[in-house]
Coordinates of C-alpha atoms in Angstrom, one line a residue:
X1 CA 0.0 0.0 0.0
X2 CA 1.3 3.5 -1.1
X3 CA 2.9 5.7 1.7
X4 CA 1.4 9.4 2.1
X5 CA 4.5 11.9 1.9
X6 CA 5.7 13.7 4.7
X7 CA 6.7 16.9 4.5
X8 CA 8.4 17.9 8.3
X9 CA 6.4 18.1 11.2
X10 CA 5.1 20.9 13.7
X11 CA 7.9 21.3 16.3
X12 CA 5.6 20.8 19.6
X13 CA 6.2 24.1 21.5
X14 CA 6.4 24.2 24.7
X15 CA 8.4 22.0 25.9
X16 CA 10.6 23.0 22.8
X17 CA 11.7 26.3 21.7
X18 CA 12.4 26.5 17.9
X19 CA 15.8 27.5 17.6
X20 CA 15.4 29.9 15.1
X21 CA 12.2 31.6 16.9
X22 CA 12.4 35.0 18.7
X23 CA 13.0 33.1 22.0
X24 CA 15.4 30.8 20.6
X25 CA 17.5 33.8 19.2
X26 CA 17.7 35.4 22.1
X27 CA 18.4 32.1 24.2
X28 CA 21.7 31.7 21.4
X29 CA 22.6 35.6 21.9
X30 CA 22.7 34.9 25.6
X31 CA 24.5 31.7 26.1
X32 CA 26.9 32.8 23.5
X33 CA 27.8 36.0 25.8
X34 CA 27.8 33.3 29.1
X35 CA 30.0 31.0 27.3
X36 CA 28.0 28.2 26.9
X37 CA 28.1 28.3 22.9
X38 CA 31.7 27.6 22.3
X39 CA 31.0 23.6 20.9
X40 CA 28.5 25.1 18.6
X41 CA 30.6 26.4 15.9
X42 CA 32.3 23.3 14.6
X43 CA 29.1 21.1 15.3
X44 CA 27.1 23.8 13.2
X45 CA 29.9 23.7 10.6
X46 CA 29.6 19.7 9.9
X47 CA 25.6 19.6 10.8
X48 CA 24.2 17.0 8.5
X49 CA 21.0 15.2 8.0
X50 CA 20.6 11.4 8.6
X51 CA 20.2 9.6 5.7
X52 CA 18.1 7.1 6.6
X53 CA 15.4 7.5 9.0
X54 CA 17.2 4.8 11.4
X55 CA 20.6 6.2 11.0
X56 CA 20.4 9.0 13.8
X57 CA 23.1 8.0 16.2
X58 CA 25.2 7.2 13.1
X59 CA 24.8 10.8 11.9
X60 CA 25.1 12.6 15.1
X61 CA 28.8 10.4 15.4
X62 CA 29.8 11.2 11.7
X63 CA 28.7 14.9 12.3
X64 CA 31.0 14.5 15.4
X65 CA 34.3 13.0 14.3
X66 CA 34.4 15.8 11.2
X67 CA 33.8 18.7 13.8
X68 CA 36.6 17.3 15.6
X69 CA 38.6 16.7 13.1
X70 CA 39.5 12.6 13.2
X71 CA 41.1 11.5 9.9
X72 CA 39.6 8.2 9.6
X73 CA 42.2 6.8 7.7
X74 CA 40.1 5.3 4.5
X75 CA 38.6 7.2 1.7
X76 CA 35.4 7.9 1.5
X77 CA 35.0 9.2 -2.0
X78 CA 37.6 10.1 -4.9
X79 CA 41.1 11.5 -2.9
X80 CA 38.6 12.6 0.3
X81 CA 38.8 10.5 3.8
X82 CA 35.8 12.1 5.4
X83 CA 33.3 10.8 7.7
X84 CA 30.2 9.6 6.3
X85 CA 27.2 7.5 8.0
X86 CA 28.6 4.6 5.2
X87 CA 32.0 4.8 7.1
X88 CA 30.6 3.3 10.2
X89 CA 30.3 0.1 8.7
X90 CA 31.6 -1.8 11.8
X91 CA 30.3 -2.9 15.0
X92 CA 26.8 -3.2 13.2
X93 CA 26.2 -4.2 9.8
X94 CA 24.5 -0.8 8.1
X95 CA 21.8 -3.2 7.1
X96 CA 20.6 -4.1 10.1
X97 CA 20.8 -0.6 11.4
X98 CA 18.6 1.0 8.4
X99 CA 16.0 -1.4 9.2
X100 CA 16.1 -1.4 13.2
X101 CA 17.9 1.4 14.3
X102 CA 20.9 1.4 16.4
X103 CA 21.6 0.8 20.2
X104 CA 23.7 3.1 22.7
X105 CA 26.5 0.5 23.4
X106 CA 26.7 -0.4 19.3
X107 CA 27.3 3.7 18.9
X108 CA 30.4 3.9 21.7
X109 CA 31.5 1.1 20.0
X110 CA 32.0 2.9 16.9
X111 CA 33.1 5.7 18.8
X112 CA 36.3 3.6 19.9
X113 CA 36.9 2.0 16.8
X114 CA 36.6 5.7 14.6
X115 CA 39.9 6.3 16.8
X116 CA 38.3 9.0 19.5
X117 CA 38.4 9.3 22.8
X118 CA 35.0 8.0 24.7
X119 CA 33.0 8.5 27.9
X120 CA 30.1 6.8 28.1
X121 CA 27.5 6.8 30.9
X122 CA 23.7 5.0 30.8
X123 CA 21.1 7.2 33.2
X124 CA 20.9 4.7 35.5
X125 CA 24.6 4.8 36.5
X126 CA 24.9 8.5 36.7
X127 CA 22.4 11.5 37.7
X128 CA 20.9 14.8 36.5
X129 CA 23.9 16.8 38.1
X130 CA 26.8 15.1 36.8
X131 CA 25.1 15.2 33.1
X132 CA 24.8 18.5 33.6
X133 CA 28.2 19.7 34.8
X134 CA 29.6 17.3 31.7
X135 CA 27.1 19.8 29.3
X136 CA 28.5 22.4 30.9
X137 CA 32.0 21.4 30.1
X138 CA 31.4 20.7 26.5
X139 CA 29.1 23.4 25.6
X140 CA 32.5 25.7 27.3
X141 CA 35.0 23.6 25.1
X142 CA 35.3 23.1 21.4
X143 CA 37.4 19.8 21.9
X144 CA 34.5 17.4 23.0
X145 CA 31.0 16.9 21.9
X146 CA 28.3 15.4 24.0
X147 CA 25.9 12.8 21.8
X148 CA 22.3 12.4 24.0
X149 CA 20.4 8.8 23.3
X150 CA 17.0 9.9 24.3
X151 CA 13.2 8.9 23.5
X152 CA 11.1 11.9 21.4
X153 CA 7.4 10.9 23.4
X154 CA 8.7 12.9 26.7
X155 CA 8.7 16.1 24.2
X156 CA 5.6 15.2 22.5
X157 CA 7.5 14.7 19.5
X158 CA 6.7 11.5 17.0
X159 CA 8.9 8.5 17.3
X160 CA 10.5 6.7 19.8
X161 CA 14.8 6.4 20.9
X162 CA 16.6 9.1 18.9
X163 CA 20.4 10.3 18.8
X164 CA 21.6 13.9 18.3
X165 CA 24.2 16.4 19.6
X166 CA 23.9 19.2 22.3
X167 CA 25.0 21.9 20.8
X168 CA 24.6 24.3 23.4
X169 CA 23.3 25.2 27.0
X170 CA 21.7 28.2 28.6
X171 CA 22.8 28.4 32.2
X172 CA 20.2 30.8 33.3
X173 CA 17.5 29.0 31.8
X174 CA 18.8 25.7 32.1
X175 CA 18.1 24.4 28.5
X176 CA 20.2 22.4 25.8
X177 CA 20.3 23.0 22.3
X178 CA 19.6 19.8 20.7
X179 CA 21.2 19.7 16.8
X180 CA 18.2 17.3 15.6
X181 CA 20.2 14.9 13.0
X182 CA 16.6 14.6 11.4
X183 CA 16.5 17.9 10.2
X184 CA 13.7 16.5 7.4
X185 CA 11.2 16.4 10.6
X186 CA 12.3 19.1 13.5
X187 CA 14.4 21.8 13.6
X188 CA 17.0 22.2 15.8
X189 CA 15.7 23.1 19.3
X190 CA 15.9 23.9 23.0
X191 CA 14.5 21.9 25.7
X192 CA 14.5 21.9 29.5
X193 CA 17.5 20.0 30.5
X194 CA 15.7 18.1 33.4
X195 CA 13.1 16.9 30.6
X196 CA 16.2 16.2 28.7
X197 CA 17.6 13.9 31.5
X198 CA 14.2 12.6 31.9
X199 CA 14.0 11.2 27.9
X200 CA 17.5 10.0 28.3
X201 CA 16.5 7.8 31.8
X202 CA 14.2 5.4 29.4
X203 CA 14.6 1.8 28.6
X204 CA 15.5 1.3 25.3
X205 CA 13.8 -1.9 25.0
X206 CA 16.1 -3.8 22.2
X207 CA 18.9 -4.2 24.6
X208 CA 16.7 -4.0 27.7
X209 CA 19.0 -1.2 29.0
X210 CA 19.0 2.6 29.6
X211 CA 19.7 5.2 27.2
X212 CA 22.1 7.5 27.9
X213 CA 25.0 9.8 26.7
X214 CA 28.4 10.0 25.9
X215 CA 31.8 12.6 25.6
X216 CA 33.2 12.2 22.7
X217 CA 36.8 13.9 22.1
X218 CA 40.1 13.3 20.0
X219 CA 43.0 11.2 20.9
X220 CA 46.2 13.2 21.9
X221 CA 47.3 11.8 18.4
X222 CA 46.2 10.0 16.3
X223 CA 47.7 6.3 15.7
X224 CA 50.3 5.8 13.6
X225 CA 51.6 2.4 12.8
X226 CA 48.6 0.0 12.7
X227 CA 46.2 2.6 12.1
X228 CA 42.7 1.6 14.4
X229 CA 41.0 -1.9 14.7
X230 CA 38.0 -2.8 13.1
X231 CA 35.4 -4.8 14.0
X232 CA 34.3 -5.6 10.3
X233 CA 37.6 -6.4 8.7
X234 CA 37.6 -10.4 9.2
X235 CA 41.4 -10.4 9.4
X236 CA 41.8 -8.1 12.6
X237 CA 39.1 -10.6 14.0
X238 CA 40.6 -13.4 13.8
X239 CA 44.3 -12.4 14.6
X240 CA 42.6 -10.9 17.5
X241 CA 41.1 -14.2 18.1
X242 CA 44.5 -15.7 17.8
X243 CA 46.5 -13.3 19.6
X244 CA 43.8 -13.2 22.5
X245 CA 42.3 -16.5 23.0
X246 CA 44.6 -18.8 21.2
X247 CA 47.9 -18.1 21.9
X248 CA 47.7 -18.4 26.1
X249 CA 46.9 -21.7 25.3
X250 CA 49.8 -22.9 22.8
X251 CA 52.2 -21.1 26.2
X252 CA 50.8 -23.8 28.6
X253 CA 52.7 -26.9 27.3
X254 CA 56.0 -27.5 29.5
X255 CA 58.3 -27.8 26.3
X256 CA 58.3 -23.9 25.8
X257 CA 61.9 -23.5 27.5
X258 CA 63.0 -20.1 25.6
X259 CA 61.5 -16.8 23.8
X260 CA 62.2 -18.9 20.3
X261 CA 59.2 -21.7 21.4
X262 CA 57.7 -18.9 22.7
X263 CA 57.5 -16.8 19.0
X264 CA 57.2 -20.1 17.1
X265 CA 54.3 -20.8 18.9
X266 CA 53.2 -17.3 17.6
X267 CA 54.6 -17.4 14.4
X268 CA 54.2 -21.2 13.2
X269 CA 50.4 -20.6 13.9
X270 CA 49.5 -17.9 12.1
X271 CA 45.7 -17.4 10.7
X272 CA 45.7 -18.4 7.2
X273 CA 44.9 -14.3 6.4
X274 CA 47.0 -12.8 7.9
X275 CA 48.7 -12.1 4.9
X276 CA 46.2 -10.4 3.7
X277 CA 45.9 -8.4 6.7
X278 CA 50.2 -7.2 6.1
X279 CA 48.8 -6.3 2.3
X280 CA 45.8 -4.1 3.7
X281 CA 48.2 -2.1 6.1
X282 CA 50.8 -1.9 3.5
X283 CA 48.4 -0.7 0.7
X284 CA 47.2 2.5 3.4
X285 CA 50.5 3.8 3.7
X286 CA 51.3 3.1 -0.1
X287 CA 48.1 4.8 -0.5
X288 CA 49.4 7.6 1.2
X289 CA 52.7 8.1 0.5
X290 CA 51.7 8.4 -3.0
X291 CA 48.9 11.0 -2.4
X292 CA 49.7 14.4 -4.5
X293 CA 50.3 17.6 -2.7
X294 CA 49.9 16.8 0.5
X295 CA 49.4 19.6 3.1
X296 CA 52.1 20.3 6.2
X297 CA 49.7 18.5 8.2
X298 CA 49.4 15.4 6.4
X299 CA 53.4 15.2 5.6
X300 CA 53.7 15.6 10.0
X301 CA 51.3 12.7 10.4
X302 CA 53.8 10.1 7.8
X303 CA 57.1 11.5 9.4
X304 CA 55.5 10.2 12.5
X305 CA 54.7 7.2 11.0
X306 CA 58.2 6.3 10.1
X307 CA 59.5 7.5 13.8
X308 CA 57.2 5.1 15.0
X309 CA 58.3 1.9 12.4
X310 CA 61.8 3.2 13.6
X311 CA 61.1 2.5 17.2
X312 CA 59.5 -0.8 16.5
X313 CA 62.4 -1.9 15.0
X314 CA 64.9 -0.7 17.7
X315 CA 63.1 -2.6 19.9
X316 CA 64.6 -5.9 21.0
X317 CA 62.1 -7.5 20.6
X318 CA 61.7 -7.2 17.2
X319 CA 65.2 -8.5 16.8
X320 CA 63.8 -12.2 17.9
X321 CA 60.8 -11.6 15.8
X322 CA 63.2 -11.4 12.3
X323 CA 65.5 -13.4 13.1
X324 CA 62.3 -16.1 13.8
X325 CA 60.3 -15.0 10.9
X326 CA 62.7 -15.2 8.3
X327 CA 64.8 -18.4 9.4
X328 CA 64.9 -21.2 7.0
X329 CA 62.0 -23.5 7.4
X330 CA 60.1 -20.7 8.8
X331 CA 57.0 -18.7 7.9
X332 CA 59.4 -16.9 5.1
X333 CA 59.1 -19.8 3.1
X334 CA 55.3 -19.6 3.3
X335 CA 53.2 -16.9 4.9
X336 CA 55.3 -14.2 4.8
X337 CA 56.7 -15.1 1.3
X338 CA 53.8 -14.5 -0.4
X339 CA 53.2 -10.9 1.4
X340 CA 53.4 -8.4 -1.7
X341 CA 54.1 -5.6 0.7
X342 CA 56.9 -3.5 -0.6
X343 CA 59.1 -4.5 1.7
X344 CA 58.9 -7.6 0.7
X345 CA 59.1 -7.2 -2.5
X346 CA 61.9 -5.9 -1.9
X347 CA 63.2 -8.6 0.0
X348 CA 62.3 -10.7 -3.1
X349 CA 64.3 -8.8 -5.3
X350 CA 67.6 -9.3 -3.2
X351 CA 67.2 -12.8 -3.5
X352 CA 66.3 -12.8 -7.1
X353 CA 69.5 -11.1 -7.3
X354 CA 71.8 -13.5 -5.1
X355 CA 70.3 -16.6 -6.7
X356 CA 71.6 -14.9 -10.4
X357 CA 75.1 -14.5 -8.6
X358 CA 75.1 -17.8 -7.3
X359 CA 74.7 -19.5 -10.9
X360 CA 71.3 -20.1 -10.0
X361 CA 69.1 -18.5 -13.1
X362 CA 66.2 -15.9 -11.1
X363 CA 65.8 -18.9 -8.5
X364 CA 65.2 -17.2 -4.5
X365 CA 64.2 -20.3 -3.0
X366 CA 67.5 -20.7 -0.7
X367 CA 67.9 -17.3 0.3
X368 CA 66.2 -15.5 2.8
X369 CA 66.5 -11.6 3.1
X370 CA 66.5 -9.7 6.6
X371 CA 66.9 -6.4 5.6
X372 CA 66.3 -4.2 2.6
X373 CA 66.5 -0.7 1.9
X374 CA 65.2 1.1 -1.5
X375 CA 67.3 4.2 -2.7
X376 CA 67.1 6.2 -5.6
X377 CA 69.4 8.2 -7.7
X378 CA 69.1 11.0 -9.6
X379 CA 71.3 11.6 -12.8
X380 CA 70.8 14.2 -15.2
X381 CA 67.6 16.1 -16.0
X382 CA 64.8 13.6 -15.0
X383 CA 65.9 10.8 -15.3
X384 CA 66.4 8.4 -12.0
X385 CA 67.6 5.1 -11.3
X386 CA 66.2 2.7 -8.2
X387 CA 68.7 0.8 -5.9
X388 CA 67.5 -2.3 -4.1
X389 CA 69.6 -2.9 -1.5
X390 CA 69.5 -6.3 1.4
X391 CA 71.2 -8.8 3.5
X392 CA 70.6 -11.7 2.3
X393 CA 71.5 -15.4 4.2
X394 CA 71.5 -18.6 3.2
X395 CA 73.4 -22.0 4.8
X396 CA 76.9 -20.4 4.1
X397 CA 76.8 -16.9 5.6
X398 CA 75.1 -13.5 4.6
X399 CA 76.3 -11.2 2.3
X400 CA 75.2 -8.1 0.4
X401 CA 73.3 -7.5 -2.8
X402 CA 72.7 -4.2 -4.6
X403 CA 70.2 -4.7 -7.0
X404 CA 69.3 -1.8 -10.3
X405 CA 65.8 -2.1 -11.0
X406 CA 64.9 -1.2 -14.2
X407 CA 63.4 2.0 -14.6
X408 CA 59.4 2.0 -15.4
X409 CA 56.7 4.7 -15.9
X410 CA 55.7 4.4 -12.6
X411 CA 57.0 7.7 -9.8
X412 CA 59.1 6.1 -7.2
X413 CA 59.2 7.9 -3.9
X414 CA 63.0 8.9 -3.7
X415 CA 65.4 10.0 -1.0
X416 CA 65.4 14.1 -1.0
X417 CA 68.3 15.6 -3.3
X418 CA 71.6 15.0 -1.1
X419 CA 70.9 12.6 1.3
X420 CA 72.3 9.1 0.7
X421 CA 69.8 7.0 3.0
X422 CA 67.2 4.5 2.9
X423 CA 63.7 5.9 2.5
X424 CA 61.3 4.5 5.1
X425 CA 59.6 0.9 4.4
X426 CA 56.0 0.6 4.4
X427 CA 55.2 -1.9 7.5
X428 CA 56.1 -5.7 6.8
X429 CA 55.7 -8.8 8.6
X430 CA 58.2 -8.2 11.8
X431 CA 57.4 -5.1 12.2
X432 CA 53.5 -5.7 12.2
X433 CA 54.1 -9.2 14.3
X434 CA 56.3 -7.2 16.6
X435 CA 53.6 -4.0 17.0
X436 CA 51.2 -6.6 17.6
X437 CA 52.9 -8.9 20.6
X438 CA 53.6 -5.9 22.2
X439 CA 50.5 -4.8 22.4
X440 CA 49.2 -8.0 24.0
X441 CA 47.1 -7.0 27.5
X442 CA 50.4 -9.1 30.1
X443 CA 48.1 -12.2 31.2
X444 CA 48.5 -13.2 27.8
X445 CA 51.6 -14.5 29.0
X446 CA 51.0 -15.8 32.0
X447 CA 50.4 -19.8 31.2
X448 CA 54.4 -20.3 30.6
X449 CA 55.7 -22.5 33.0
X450 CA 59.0 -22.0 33.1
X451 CA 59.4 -18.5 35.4
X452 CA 63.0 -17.4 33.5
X453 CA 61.2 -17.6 30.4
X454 CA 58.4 -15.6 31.4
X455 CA 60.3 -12.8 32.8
X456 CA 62.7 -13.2 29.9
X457 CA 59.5 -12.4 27.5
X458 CA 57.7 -9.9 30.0
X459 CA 60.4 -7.8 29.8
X460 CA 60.8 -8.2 26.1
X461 CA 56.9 -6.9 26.2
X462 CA 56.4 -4.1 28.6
X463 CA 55.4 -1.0 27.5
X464 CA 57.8 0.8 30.6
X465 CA 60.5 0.6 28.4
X466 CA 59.5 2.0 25.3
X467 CA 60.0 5.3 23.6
X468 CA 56.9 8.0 24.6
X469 CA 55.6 7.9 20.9
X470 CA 55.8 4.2 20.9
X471 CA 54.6 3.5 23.8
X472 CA 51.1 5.8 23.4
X473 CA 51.0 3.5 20.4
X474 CA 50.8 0.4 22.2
X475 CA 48.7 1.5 24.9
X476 CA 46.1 2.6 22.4
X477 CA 46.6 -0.5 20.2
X478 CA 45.9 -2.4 23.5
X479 CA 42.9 -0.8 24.1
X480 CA 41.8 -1.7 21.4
X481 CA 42.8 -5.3 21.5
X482 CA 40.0 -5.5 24.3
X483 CA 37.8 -3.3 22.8
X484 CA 37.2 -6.0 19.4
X485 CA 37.0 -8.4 22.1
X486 CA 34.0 -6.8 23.8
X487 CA 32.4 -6.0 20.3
X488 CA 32.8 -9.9 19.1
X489 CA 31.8 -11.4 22.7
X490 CA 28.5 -8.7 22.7
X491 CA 29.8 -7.2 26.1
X492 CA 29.6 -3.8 24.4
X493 CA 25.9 -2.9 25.8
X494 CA 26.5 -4.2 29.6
X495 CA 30.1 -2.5 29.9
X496 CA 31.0 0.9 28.3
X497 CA 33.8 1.9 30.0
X498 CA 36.7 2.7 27.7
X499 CA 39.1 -0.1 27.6
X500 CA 41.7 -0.3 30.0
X501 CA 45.2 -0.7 29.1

């Protein structure tokens, strides 16, 4: 049967005040001179309208992350990485949420996973005062936005549980702006803050639990290495799986006398996609590097990057992961072999290259490579010549191989004019694996038996010993370890405290 168009509905007033009324200008004019307008200006800037009627609390985050700014790291269309409602693809499949909304705990989840910082409180663990001293703070801040999960019936509104920002608050009247996401049915609007409270302590009856609201700021930085965890890309599940559940298990036996049983057992049993996960972190930062014209900005955020791959690979640990890794009768010869990052491309070049000195026509199969480095030189006018350079081992020793790579159509990202050095790798296997272990939460460690091994590899894994910029890496990486655990074991909606580290 045919569907009668809507066109907006009558903003009930009172409770609401329209915020482009007489009172609601003069509500704006006031808070502005109290200082309770100062979120307002970004969160007007990136107001947008939800593009499905079930996709409120995924345009009230998206409307958030741009007004404070989060890269998130993927494209969303042509060159642009912006936040769009199709971004939050994670957590929740955007199927289910068109055709039954979403739930509080589902949106903090995304939160965490878009890379900000969260807060997240349900009515029934906090109270009127707190929610509005934390209004209070964000309406007097433009570096966190407050998202309120509330139902429309306490302000004789149609519809039922509904996301949007607060974009504002009037001290003296004590009244929130609320930036209505579904600008096709209300305007944005003032209400009473203790109605507010009162439409945010309902039961949203899907999950059974209260509705709520949550802080929502930016990290200190960004991270740099790994990038952030997603709860949709299969890989990151199950090497979190692995990593997480797995792994504590393969420690337990008594035969794990040093740190090599203890990375073989990490190493030899792999997921069988966790090359592809190496490809997609390679092809971001290939991504990138290769981007035209990029801003100051965006050339700080890569030369952070490479401090950070830098650090990784200062790290001892990361010396037992190599030399582990790329061992004869190792994962080199399989898994990481067939990685087409560039660094191992790379590493494949080298050993096309010793196999030709050896006698042996293009063959790589005995040679293993542990280090590479990619230079290029530039001769007269434009033309430039690319330098592969690695260690390479076999059964009789290591040696050296410089290898010319034919020049192709294709812009390589050279070394700047004068400096003879390598240019920084994109992330490979070791340096991934190594990111990754040392990110594990330290129980993971805890079923070795033997106690010198298990200091041996505690200290090996704590984070007290790292660099600053590493370590904040970690930490977050961590977090987010236990975070995709929450998501995958549905613990989201019961507890919504940030993870701990």
């Amino acid at each position: 049967m045919a569907m009668a168009g809507l066109y907006r509905r009558v903003l009930p007033c009172p409770p609401a005040v329209d915020f482009a009324s007489t009172e609601g200008k003069q509500l704006f004019l006031e808070a502005i001179q109290n200082g309770t307008m100062e979120g307002f200006f970004k969160l007007i800037s990136y107001f947008q309208t939800q593009s499905e009627p079930a996709y409120c609390g995924l345009a009230s985050l998206s409307m958030v992350l741009n007004a404070l700014a989060i890269d998130p790291g993927r494209k969303w269309k042509g060159p642009w990485r912006w936040f769009d409602e199709s971004m939050l693809d994670c957590c929740e499949p955007l199927e289910k949420v068109k055709a039954k909304g979403i739930s509080f705990g589902k949106v903090v989840c995304l939160a965490h996973c878009a890379g900000a910082k969260v807060e997240a409180f349900r009515s029934n663990h906090s109270t009127i005062d707190d929610f509005r001293k934390q209004v209070m703070a964000c309406t007097t801040s433009d570096n966190c936005h407050l998202i309120s999960s509330y139902h429309r019936g306490l302000f004789k509104q149609t519809g039922s549980g509904h996301f949007s920002p607060i974009g504002g608050y009037h001290a003296g009247k004590d009244m929130a702006l609320i930036l209505d996401v579904a600008r096709f049915k209300y305007p944005p609007h003032w209400v009473p803050l203790p109605l507010l409270w009162e439409a945010m302590n309902t039961i949203d009856e899907a999950p059974g639990l209260h509705r709520g609201f949550m802080l929502i700021s930016k990290l200190h930085r960004a991270p740099a290495l790994l990038y952030t965890l997603s709860c949709k890309h299969e890989s990151w599940v199950t090497i979190s799986k692995h990593l997480m559940d797995d792994l504590p298990v393969l420690l337990s036996p008594e035969n794990v006398k040093g740190i090599k049983d203890v990375l073989s057992s990490v190493l030899s049993n792999l997921p069988s996609n966790f090359v592809e996960f190496i490809k997609w972190i390679a092809e971001v930062r290939r991504q990138e590097e290769n981007g035209q014209n990029l801003s100051d900005e965006e050339k700080g955020r890569l030369a952070i990057k490479e401090e950070v791959l830098k650090q990784v690979q200062d790290t001892p640990l990361y010396k037992h992961v190599t030399s582990i890794l790329f061992s004869e009768n190792s994962v080199c010869q399989s898994n990481a072999a067939s990685d087409s990052s560039l660094a191992n491309v790379a590493a494949s070049i080298c050993c096309q290259g010793a196999g030709l000195f050896a006698g042996r026509s293009g063959s790589s199969d005995r040679f293993c490579c542990l280090q590479t480095c990619v230079r290029c030189y530039r001769a007269t006018g434009d033309n430039s010549a690319t330098v592969v350079s690695g260690t390479v081992v076999n059964g009789n020793g290591e040696q050296g191989v410089d290898v010319l790579v034919p020049t192709s159509q294709v812009k390589t990202s050279c070394c700047p004019s004068g400096q003879d050095r390598c240019s920084p790798m994109h992330p490979a296997s070791n340096d991934v694996l190594t990111a990754l272990l040392l990110a594990l939460p330290q129980h993971t460690w805890s079923q070795i038996k033997d106690t010198m091994v298990l200091q041996e590899i505690e200290n090996l894994v704590s984070a007290e010993n790292l660099p600053p910029l590493l370590q904040e890496e970690i930490l977050h990486l961590r977090g987010q370890f236990l975070l995709l655990k929450k998501c995958k074991d549905n613990k989201v909606e019961e507890d919504l405290a940030a993870p701990p580290f």
